[in-house]
Short mmCIF file of C-alpha atoms in Angstrom, two decimals:
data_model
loop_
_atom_site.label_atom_id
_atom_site.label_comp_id
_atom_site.label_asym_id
_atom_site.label_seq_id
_atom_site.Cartn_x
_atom_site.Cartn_y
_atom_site.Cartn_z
CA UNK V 1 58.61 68.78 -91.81
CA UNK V 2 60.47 70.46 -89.53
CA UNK V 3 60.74 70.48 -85.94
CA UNK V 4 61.90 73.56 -85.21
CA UNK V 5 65.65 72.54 -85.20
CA UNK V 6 68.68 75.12 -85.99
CA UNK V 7 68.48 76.47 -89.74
CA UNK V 8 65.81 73.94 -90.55
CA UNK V 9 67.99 70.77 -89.70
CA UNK V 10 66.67 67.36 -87.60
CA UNK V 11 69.29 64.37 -85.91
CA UNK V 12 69.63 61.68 -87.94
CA UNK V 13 71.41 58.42 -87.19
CA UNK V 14 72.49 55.42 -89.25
CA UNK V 15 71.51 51.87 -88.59
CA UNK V 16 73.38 48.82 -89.50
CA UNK V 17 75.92 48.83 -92.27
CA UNK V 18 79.53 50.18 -92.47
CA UNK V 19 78.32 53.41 -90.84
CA UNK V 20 76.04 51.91 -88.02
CA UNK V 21 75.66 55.00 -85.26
CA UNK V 22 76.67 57.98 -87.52
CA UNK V 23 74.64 60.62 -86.19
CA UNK V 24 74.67 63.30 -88.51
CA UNK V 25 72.11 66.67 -89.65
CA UNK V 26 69.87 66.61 -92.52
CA UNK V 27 67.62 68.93 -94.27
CA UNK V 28 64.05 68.25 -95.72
CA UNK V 29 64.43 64.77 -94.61
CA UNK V 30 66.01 62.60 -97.73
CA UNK V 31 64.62 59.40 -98.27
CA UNK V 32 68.02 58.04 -98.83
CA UNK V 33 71.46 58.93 -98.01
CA UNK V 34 74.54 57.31 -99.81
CA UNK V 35 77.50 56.59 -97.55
CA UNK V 36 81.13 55.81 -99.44
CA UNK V 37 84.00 54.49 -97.70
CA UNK V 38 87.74 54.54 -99.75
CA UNK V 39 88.97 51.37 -101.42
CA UNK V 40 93.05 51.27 -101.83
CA UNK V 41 93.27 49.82 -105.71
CA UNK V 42 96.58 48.31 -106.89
CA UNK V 43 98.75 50.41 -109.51
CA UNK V 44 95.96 52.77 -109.87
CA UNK V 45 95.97 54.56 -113.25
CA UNK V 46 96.59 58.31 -112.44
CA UNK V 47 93.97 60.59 -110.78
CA UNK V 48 91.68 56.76 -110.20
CA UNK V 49 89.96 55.85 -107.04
CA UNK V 50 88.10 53.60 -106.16
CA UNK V 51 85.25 53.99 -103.62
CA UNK V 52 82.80 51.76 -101.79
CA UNK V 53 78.79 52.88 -102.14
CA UNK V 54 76.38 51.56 -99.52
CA UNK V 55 72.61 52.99 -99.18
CA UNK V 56 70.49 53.44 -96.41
CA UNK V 57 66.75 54.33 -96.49
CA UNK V 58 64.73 56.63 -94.00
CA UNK V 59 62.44 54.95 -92.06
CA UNK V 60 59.05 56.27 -92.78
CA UNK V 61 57.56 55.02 -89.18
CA UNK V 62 59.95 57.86 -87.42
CA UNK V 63 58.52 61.07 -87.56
CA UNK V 64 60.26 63.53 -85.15
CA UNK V 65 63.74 63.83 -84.51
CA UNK V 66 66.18 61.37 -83.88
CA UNK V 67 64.76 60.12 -87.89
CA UNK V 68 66.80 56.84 -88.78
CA UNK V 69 67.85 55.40 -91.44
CA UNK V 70 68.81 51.97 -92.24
CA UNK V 71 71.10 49.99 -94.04
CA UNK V 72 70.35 48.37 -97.28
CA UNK V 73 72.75 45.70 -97.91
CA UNK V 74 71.00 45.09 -101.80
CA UNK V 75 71.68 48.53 -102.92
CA UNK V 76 72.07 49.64 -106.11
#
């Protein structure tokens, strides 16, 4: 799977979402990467946070580098 990139890495990028254009590195292509973004709760109890979760999926038509991946707004 790989394409001869640095220590067996290929460009990624993000489509859609909260993270739309994130380019980023991967390694043995993932079919999904999980992307969290901070949520500020009110009169947390201690050591709590809060944290949003949004999926995106690899899209299996790419096959050489830049691979993308994009935004499922249903997951989990």
């Amino acid at each position: 799977m790989n394409t001869g990139s640095p220590a067996g890495r290929e460009a990624a990028v993000l489509v859609g979402g909260p993270a739309d254009g994130l380019r980023m590195r991967v390694v043995d292509r993932p079919p999904t990467i999980q992307v969290t973004c901070p949520c500020e709760p009110e009169a947390p109890p201690n050591g709590v946070h809060a944290e949003a979760l949004h999926i995106y999926h690899r899209d299996f038509r790419v096959k050489s580098e830049t691979l993308r991946y994009g935004f499922d707004g249903v997951s989990p």
